[in-house]
Coordinates of C-alpha atoms in Angstrom, one line a residue:
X8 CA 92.9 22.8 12.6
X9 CA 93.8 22.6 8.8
X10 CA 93.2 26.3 8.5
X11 CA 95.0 27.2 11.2
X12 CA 97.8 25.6 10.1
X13 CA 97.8 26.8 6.8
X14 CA 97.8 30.0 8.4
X15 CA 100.7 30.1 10.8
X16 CA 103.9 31.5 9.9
X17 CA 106.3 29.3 7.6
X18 CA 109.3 31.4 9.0
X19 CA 109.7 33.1 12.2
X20 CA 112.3 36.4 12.0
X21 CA 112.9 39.0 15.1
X22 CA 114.7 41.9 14.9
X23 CA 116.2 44.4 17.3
X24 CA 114.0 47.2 15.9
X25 CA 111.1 47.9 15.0
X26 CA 112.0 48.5 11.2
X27 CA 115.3 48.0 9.3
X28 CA 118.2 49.9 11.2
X29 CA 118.9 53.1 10.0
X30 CA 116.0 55.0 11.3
X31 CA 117.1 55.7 15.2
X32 CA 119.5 57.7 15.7
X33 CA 120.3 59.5 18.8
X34 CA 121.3 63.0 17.1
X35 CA 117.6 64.0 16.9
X36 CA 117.3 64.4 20.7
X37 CA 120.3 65.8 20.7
X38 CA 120.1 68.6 18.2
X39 CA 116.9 69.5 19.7
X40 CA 118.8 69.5 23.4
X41 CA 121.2 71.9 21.9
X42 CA 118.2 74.2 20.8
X43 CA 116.9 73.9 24.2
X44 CA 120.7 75.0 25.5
X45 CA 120.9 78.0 22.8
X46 CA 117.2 79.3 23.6
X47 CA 118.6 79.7 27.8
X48 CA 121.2 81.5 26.7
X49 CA 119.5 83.6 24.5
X50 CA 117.0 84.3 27.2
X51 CA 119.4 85.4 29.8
X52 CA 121.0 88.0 27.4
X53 CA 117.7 89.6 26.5
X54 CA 115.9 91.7 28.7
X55 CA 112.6 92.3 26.1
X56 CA 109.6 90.1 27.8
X57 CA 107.8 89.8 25.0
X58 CA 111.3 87.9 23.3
X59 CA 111.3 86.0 27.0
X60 CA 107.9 84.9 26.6
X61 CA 108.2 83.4 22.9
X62 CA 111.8 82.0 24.5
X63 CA 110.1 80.3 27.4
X64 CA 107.6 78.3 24.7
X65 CA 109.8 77.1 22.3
X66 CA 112.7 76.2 24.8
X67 CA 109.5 74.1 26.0
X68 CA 108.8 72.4 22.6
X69 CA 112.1 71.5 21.8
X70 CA 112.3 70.0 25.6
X71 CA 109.1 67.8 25.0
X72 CA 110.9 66.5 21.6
X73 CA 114.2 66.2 22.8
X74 CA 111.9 63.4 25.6
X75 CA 110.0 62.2 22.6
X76 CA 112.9 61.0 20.6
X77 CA 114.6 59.8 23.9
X78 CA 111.2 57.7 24.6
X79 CA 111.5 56.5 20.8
X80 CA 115.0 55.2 21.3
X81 CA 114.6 53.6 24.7
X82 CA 111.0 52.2 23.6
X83 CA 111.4 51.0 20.2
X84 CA 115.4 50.5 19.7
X85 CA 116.9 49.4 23.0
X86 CA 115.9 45.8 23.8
X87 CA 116.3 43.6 26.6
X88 CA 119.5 42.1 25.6
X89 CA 120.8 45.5 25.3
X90 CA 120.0 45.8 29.1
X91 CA 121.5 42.8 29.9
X92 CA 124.9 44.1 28.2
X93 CA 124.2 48.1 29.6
X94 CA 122.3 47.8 33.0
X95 CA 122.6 51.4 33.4
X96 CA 120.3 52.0 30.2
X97 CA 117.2 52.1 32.2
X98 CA 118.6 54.9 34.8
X99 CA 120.0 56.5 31.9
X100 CA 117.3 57.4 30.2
X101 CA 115.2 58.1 33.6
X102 CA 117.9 60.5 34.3
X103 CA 117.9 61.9 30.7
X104 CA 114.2 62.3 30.2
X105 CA 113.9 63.9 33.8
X106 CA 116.1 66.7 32.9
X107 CA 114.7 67.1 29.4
X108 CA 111.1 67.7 31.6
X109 CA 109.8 69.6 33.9
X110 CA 112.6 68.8 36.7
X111 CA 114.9 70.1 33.8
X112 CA 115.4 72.1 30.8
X113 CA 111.3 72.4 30.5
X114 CA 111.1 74.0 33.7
X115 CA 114.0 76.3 34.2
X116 CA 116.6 78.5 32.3
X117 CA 119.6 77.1 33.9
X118 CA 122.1 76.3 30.7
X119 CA 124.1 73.5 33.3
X120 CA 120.7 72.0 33.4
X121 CA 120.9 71.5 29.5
X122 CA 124.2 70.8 29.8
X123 CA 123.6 68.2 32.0
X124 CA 121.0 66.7 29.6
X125 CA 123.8 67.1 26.5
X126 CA 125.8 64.8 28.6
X127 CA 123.2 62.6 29.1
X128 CA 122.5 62.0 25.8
X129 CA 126.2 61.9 24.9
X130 CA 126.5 58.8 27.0
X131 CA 123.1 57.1 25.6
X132 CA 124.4 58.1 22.0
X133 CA 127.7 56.0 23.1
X134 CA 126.1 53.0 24.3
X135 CA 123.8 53.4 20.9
X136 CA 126.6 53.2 18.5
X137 CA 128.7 50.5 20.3
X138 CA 125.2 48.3 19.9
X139 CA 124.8 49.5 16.1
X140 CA 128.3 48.6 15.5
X141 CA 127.7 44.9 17.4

């Protein structure tokens, strides 16, 4: 019993984040979103199936880190009180991270389909800032 309670915490602190703010920032998916847009429309202007073929992979890398930094903000930044404020986070980011997959910009060349997912992240980016800002 002594140990244990020589042990426990003196001082309890929480946070909204995993580390001090600063480090999420929605811009990361969406720099690599606009990669993903410029790669389609590079794609559809070149006829050369070797440059299609290198297009089709990297448009497919960017996609899969345009969902990984999505993931990071909605699993690591966003907390429950900020879906109690924004209850349209969670279809948000469903919606966002569908069309960044294989539903979306990793399985087509459709540029509205990255557009879609530009506009996506422009409204998680808004909800981001007005909670940074809080």
């Amino acid at each position: 019993m002594m140990l244990a309670r020589l042990l426990r915490p003196k001082h309890v602190a929480s946070a909204h984040c995993d580390l001090p703010c600063g480090v999420y920032d929605p811009a990361q998916a969406r720099i690599e979103a606009e990669s993903v847009k410029a790669i389609m429309e590079k794609y559809a202007a070149n006829e050369d199936p070797v440059f299609r073929a290198r297009a089709l992979t990297i448009k497919e890398e960017r996609a899969e880190l345009v969902k990984h930094h999505l993931w990071v903000l909605w699993t690591d930044y966003f907390k429950p009180p900020h879906l109690e404020q924004y209850p349209q986070l969670h279809q948000l980011f469903w919606d966002a991270t569908k069309l960044a997959g294989a539903a979306g910009a990793k399985g087509t060349v459709d540029v509205a389909k990255a557009e879609d997912l530009l506009g996506k992240i422009d409204e998680i980016s808004k909800i981001f800032w007005e909670t940074k800002a809080a």
